[in-house]
Short mmCIF file of C-alpha atoms in Angstrom, two decimals:
data_model
loop_
_atom_site.label_atom_id
_atom_site.label_comp_id
_atom_site.label_asym_id
_atom_site.label_seq_id
_atom_site.Cartn_x
_atom_site.Cartn_y
_atom_site.Cartn_z
CA MET B 1189 20.21 -3.88 -8.05
CA GLN B 1190 16.82 -2.75 -9.03
CA THR B 1191 14.37 -1.59 -6.36
CA ARG B 1192 10.79 -2.91 -5.89
CA PHE B 1193 9.22 0.40 -6.66
CA GLY B 1194 10.23 3.05 -8.22
CA LEU B 1195 9.49 5.48 -5.04
CA MET B 1196 11.10 3.35 -2.78
CA PRO B 1197 13.96 6.13 -2.55
CA ALA B 1198 11.27 8.57 -1.32
CA LEU B 1199 9.69 6.15 1.35
CA LEU B 1200 13.56 6.00 2.95
CA ALA B 1201 13.81 9.67 2.76
CA SER B 1202 10.62 9.96 5.04
CA VAL B 1203 10.71 6.93 6.97
CA ILE B 1204 14.32 6.50 8.76
CA LEU B 1205 16.66 8.90 6.51
CA ALA B 1206 16.83 12.46 6.69
CA GLY B 1207 20.20 12.51 4.93
CA CYS B 1208 23.83 12.58 6.45
CA ALA B 1209 23.11 16.20 6.70
CA SER B 1210 19.98 16.70 8.02
CA SER B 1211 18.65 16.43 11.47
CA GLY B 1212 15.01 14.67 12.84
CA GLU B 1213 12.08 13.81 11.42
CA ALA B 1214 10.80 16.01 8.45
CA PRO B 1215 8.38 18.48 9.66
CA VAL B 1216 5.16 19.62 7.73
CA ARG B 1217 5.82 22.78 5.45
CA ASP B 1218 3.56 24.52 3.18
CA GLY B 1219 4.65 24.93 -0.59
CA ASN B 1220 6.45 27.95 0.09
CA GLY B 1221 8.85 27.02 2.77
CA ALA B 1222 6.93 28.92 5.55
CA PRO B 1223 6.01 28.03 8.83
CA PRO B 1224 3.27 25.46 9.40
CA VAL B 1225 -0.35 27.09 9.16
CA THR B 1226 -1.85 26.70 12.29
CA GLY B 1227 -6.08 26.29 13.15
CA SER B 1228 -8.22 23.69 12.23
CA VAL B 1229 -8.20 21.41 9.19
CA PRO B 1230 -11.38 20.12 7.88
CA ALA B 1231 -12.10 16.39 8.01
CA ALA B 1232 -11.01 14.01 5.14
CA PRO B 1233 -13.31 11.65 3.37
CA ALA B 1234 -13.38 7.69 3.86
CA GLY B 1235 -9.80 6.91 2.89
CA MET B 1236 -7.97 9.98 2.69
CA HIS B 1237 -6.11 11.97 5.56
CA VAL B 1238 -5.47 15.40 5.35
CA VAL B 1239 -2.15 16.58 6.66
CA ARG B 1240 -2.39 19.01 9.85
CA GLN B 1241 0.12 20.72 11.55
CA GLY B 1242 2.75 18.38 13.26
CA ASP B 1243 2.11 15.49 11.37
CA THR B 1244 4.95 13.27 9.60
CA LEU B 1245 4.77 10.57 6.80
CA LEU B 1246 5.49 7.69 9.41
CA GLY B 1247 3.14 8.92 12.06
CA ILE B 1248 0.49 9.06 9.33
CA ALA B 1249 1.06 5.43 8.24
CA ARG B 1250 1.14 4.03 11.81
CA GLN B 1251 -2.12 5.92 12.48
CA TYR B 1252 -3.83 4.17 9.74
CA ASN B 1253 -1.84 0.70 9.87
CA VAL B 1254 -0.66 0.58 6.43
CA THR B 1255 3.11 0.50 5.24
CA LEU B 1256 4.79 3.38 4.12
CA PRO B 1257 5.79 2.03 0.30
CA ASP B 1258 2.06 1.72 -0.05
CA LEU B 1259 1.22 5.47 1.52
CA VAL B 1260 4.02 6.78 -0.78
CA ARG B 1261 2.94 4.91 -4.05
CA TRP B 1262 -0.75 5.37 -3.73
CA ASN B 1263 0.11 9.40 -3.17
CA ASP B 1264 2.69 9.32 -6.25
CA LEU B 1265 4.96 11.20 -3.43
CA THR B 1266 8.41 12.05 -4.98
CA ASN B 1267 9.61 14.44 -2.19
CA PRO B 1268 7.72 12.99 1.15
CA ASP B 1269 9.84 15.49 3.16
CA GLN B 1270 7.74 18.42 2.06
CA ILE B 1271 4.20 17.25 3.02
CA GLN B 1272 1.84 20.35 3.34
CA VAL B 1273 -0.78 21.46 5.94
CA GLY B 1274 -3.91 20.85 4.29
CA GLN B 1275 -2.52 18.43 1.89
CA SER B 1276 -4.97 15.60 1.09
CA LEU B 1277 -3.19 11.74 1.49
CA ARG B 1278 -4.60 8.92 0.19
CA VAL B 1279 -4.59 6.26 3.16
CA GLY B 1280 -5.99 3.24 1.39
CA PRO B 1281 -6.00 1.23 -1.87
CA PRO B 1282 -6.99 3.42 -4.98
CA ASP B 1283 -10.08 1.10 -5.32
CA MET B 1284 -11.15 1.26 -1.81
CA ALA B 1285 -14.90 1.61 -1.48
CA GLN B 1286 -15.92 5.27 -1.04
CA ASP B 1287 -19.55 4.72 -0.06
CA GLY B 1288 -21.23 2.70 2.81
CA GLY B 1289 -20.15 1.70 5.88
CA ALA B 1290 -18.57 4.19 8.64
CA THR B 1291 -16.33 6.88 7.88
CA ALA B 1292 -13.00 6.83 10.16
CA ILE B 1293 -11.85 10.78 10.77
CA PRO B 1294 -8.81 10.85 12.66
CA ILE B 1295 -8.83 13.01 15.92
CA GLY B 1296 -5.39 13.11 18.13
CA ASP B 1297 -4.33 9.58 18.13
CA GLY B 1298 -7.44 7.70 17.21
CA ALA B 1299 -10.56 7.59 14.83
CA VAL B 1300 -14.35 8.49 15.20
CA ALA B 1301 -16.77 6.53 13.26
CA MET B 1302 -19.37 8.85 11.55
CA PRO B 1303 -22.41 7.00 10.39
CA VAL B 1304 -23.14 7.21 6.62
CA PRO B 1305 -26.88 8.26 5.40
CA MET B 1306 -28.75 5.89 3.68
CA PRO B 1307 -28.98 5.45 -0.03
CA GLY B 1308 -31.37 8.02 -1.42
CA GLY B 1309 -31.25 10.42 1.90
CA THR B 1310 -33.91 8.53 3.42
CA GLU B 1311 -33.79 7.82 7.00
CA PRO B 1312 -34.80 4.66 8.93
CA ALA B 1313 -38.37 4.61 10.17
CA ALA B 1314 -38.86 5.27 13.55
CA LEU B 1315 -39.95 2.28 15.85
CA PRO B 1316 -43.23 2.92 17.93
CA LEU B 1317 -42.79 3.80 21.58
CA LYS B 1318 -43.90 0.99 24.00
CA GLN B 1319 -46.10 2.75 26.40
CA GLY B 1320 -46.75 -0.25 28.78
CA PRO B 1321 -44.56 -2.37 30.53
CA LEU B 1322 -43.04 -5.82 28.59
CA GLY B 1323 -45.40 -8.65 29.05
CA GLY B 1324 -48.14 -6.44 29.97
CA PRO B 1325 -49.29 -5.17 33.28
CA VAL B 1326 -48.16 -6.53 36.30
CA PRO B 1327 -50.51 -7.01 39.79
CA TYR B 1328 -49.51 -4.66 42.43
CA SER B 1329 -47.66 -6.20 45.30
CA GLN B 1330 -45.83 -5.02 48.71
CA ASP B 1331 -43.09 -7.42 48.10
CA PRO B 1332 -40.55 -5.06 46.26
CA GLY B 1333 -39.41 -8.13 44.67
CA ALA B 1334 -42.49 -9.07 43.30
CA GLY B 1335 -43.13 -9.28 39.95
CA ALA B 1336 -39.43 -8.09 39.07
CA ALA B 1337 -37.85 -10.36 36.23
CA PRO B 1338 -34.69 -12.20 37.21
CA PRO B 1339 -31.15 -10.44 36.45
CA PRO B 1340 -29.82 -11.67 33.01
CA ALA B 1341 -26.94 -14.08 33.06
CA VAL B 1342 -23.64 -12.04 32.47
CA PRO B 1343 -21.49 -14.19 29.85
CA ALA B 1344 -18.28 -15.07 31.26
CA PRO B 1345 -15.67 -12.44 29.48
CA GLU B 1346 -13.75 -14.01 26.31
CA GLN B 1347 -10.41 -14.43 26.86
CA PRO B 1348 -7.96 -12.31 24.58
CA ALA B 1349 -6.40 -13.95 21.73
CA PRO B 1350 -2.26 -13.73 22.76
CA ALA B 1351 -0.32 -11.00 20.84
CA PRO B 1352 1.73 -11.95 17.90
CA GLU B 1353 5.37 -12.39 19.04
CA THR B 1354 7.63 -9.52 18.53
CA PRO B 1355 11.54 -9.20 18.19
CA ALA B 1356 12.99 -8.81 21.55
CA ALA B 1357 13.76 -4.73 22.32
CA ALA B 1358 16.93 -3.35 21.12
CA VAL B 1359 18.45 -1.72 24.06
CA ALA B 1360 22.13 -1.43 24.82
CA GLY B 1361 24.28 -4.49 25.28
CA ASP B 1362 21.89 -6.36 22.61
CA TRP B 1363 23.79 -4.84 19.41
CA GLN B 1364 27.10 -5.66 17.69
CA TRP B 1365 29.40 -4.05 15.59
CA PRO B 1366 28.30 -4.20 12.04
CA ALA B 1367 32.06 -4.27 10.61
CA ALA B 1368 35.64 -5.08 11.95
CA GLY B 1369 37.04 -1.77 10.59
CA ARG B 1370 38.23 1.21 12.67
CA VAL B 1371 35.60 4.16 12.93
CA ILE B 1372 36.75 7.12 10.42
CA ALA B 1373 34.05 9.51 11.22
CA ALA B 1374 31.88 9.81 14.08
CA TYR B 1375 28.40 10.63 14.84
CA ASN B 1376 27.54 14.23 14.41
CA GLU B 1377 23.85 15.33 14.81
CA ALA B 1378 24.28 17.90 12.64
CA SER B 1379 26.43 16.50 9.75
CA ASN B 1380 26.78 12.84 10.29
CA LYS B 1381 23.89 10.81 11.24
CA GLY B 1382 25.46 7.63 12.39
CA VAL B 1383 29.55 6.41 12.32
CA ASP B 1384 31.33 5.79 9.17
CA ILE B 1385 33.71 1.89 9.43
CA GLY B 1386 36.53 2.18 6.90
CA GLY B 1387 37.42 -1.34 5.64
CA ASN B 1388 38.02 -2.98 2.21
CA VAL B 1389 35.72 -3.88 -0.82
CA GLY B 1390 34.26 -7.26 -0.11
CA ASP B 1391 34.67 -7.18 3.85
CA PRO B 1392 31.55 -8.76 5.89
CA VAL B 1393 28.87 -6.48 7.00
CA TYR B 1394 26.42 -7.79 9.73
CA ALA B 1395 23.23 -7.20 11.52
CA ALA B 1396 23.99 -5.38 14.62
CA ALA B 1397 20.44 -6.63 16.30
CA ALA B 1398 18.02 -9.27 15.22
CA GLY B 1399 15.16 -8.14 13.09
CA LYS B 1400 13.54 -7.73 9.57
CA VAL B 1401 14.64 -6.35 6.62
CA VAL B 1402 12.50 -3.71 5.24
CA TYR B 1403 14.49 -2.25 2.61
CA ALA B 1404 17.18 -3.79 0.38
CA GLY B 1405 18.07 -1.47 -2.51
CA SER B 1406 20.32 1.31 -4.32
CA GLY B 1407 17.43 4.00 -4.65
CA LEU B 1408 18.44 6.37 -2.27
CA ARG B 1409 20.48 8.86 -3.52
CA GLY B 1410 23.82 9.47 -1.46
CA TYR B 1411 23.33 6.25 0.35
CA GLY B 1412 24.42 3.65 -2.22
CA LYS B 1413 23.47 0.10 -1.90
CA LEU B 1414 21.51 0.08 1.47
CA VAL B 1415 19.70 -2.33 3.85
CA VAL B 1416 17.69 -1.01 6.53
CA ILE B 1417 16.42 -3.72 9.53
CA LYS B 1418 13.77 -2.99 11.58
CA HIS B 1419 14.41 -4.56 14.93
CA ASN B 1420 11.00 -3.66 16.94
CA GLN B 1421 8.64 -0.45 17.03
CA GLU B 1422 11.03 1.77 18.12
CA TYR B 1423 14.55 0.57 16.61
CA ASN B 1424 15.66 0.69 12.96
CA SER B 1425 19.65 0.30 11.93
CA VAL B 1426 20.59 1.55 8.54
CA TYR B 1427 23.87 0.11 6.83
CA ALA B 1428 24.96 2.24 3.32
CA HIS B 1429 27.37 2.31 0.91
CA ASN B 1430 27.49 -1.54 0.22
CA ASP B 1431 29.17 -3.43 -2.55
CA LYS B 1432 26.80 -6.63 -2.79
CA LEU B 1433 23.65 -7.23 -0.56
CA LEU B 1434 23.14 -10.24 0.74
CA VAL B 1435 19.27 -9.96 1.74
CA LYS B 1436 15.89 -9.00 0.51
CA GLU B 1437 13.23 -7.26 2.04
CA ASP B 1438 10.85 -9.21 4.04
CA ASP B 1439 13.73 -11.32 5.16
CA GLN B 1440 14.38 -12.30 9.05
CA VAL B 1441 17.81 -11.67 9.88
CA ALA B 1442 19.88 -12.94 13.52
CA ARG B 1443 22.31 -10.54 14.96
CA GLY B 1444 25.67 -11.10 13.47
CA GLN B 1445 24.19 -12.54 10.58
CA LYS B 1446 26.26 -11.49 7.65
CA ILE B 1447 23.67 -8.98 5.16
CA ALA B 1448 26.38 -7.38 2.68
CA GLU B 1449 29.79 -7.18 1.31
CA LEU B 1450 31.37 -3.39 2.41
CA GLY B 1451 31.79 -1.64 -0.41
CA SER B 1452 32.31 2.33 -1.87
CA SER B 1453 28.84 2.80 -3.46
CA GLU B 1454 28.21 6.34 -4.10
CA THR B 1455 31.02 7.52 -1.70
CA ASP B 1456 34.71 8.42 -2.28
CA ARG B 1457 36.20 5.40 -0.14
CA PRO B 1458 35.28 1.88 0.89
CA LYS B 1459 33.50 2.06 4.29
CA LEU B 1460 30.40 1.18 5.84
CA HIS B 1461 27.96 4.09 7.16
CA PHE B 1462 25.94 2.86 9.93
CA GLU B 1463 23.04 4.43 11.74
CA ILE B 1464 20.72 3.52 15.08
CA ARG B 1465 17.27 5.11 14.46
CA LYS B 1466 15.19 5.01 17.62
CA GLN B 1467 11.17 6.36 16.25
CA GLY B 1468 12.85 7.69 13.17
CA LYS B 1469 15.71 9.99 14.57
CA ALA B 1470 18.99 9.26 14.33
CA ILE B 1471 20.99 8.69 17.71
CA ASP B 1472 24.59 7.91 18.65
CA PRO B 1473 25.35 4.33 17.88
CA THR B 1474 28.30 4.24 19.91
CA LYS B 1475 26.07 4.53 23.11
CA TYR B 1476 24.67 1.27 22.15
CA LEU B 1477 27.32 -0.67 20.50
CA PRO B 1478 30.10 -2.35 22.93
CA ALA B 1479 33.08 -0.61 23.95
CA ARG B 1480 35.86 -1.66 21.58
#
């Protein structure tokens, strides 16, 4: 199966997969592999983000409310594991207007809108200062309330729009085993980011919990034909080495729905490599799956 974008492998490497032999999310490094440079990083122009110490591609995408495939594509990233301190990343489409409006300069978890000068460098004309009370002079009175304007009516607060529905939280007890075979390789934080489940080519592979398919393809080296499901803002699940994919990106899937057929793509034997990731970090799936 062909991937939707040529850079989708890089997306997966940064978003939820650090490889079976790596650990955690990729830190920011400089080009020589040296530790991150500390100190201030200059503010980026509109539509750009300057990488700072501790930044990850996933965190940058969340900060600017953009998708990770777009972030990878806009910046022609070939190895998102090595974004560098001080590197400028585009966080909007290439044709995004660069003048007018306000410029968002990320600071911590938020952004500050900075005013943009008027064209031609001119400043708005200052309004003349009003020296007397509005409506003319008011006769003197010993009544402290005399001449006072009635307080303005306070409008009733608007009811906030209802938040869009999100999938139920994926927690222990909400998961099921994605395949029926026995575990042939257990989770190991240093060398195996999930569990390997044995089986035969063509055996069904099921969604371990309900969610949305965010990747379905074979563009990530070492994972073969791969499906990634996003369950909510915290949890993703990963299904690798399939023989046939039965879902596509943006599909909504139910817990227990058949999403693929077990295979041996890019591995030495038929098996399913299954991962659960919490906020991008691989965790032991057996702590969430029901006991067998």
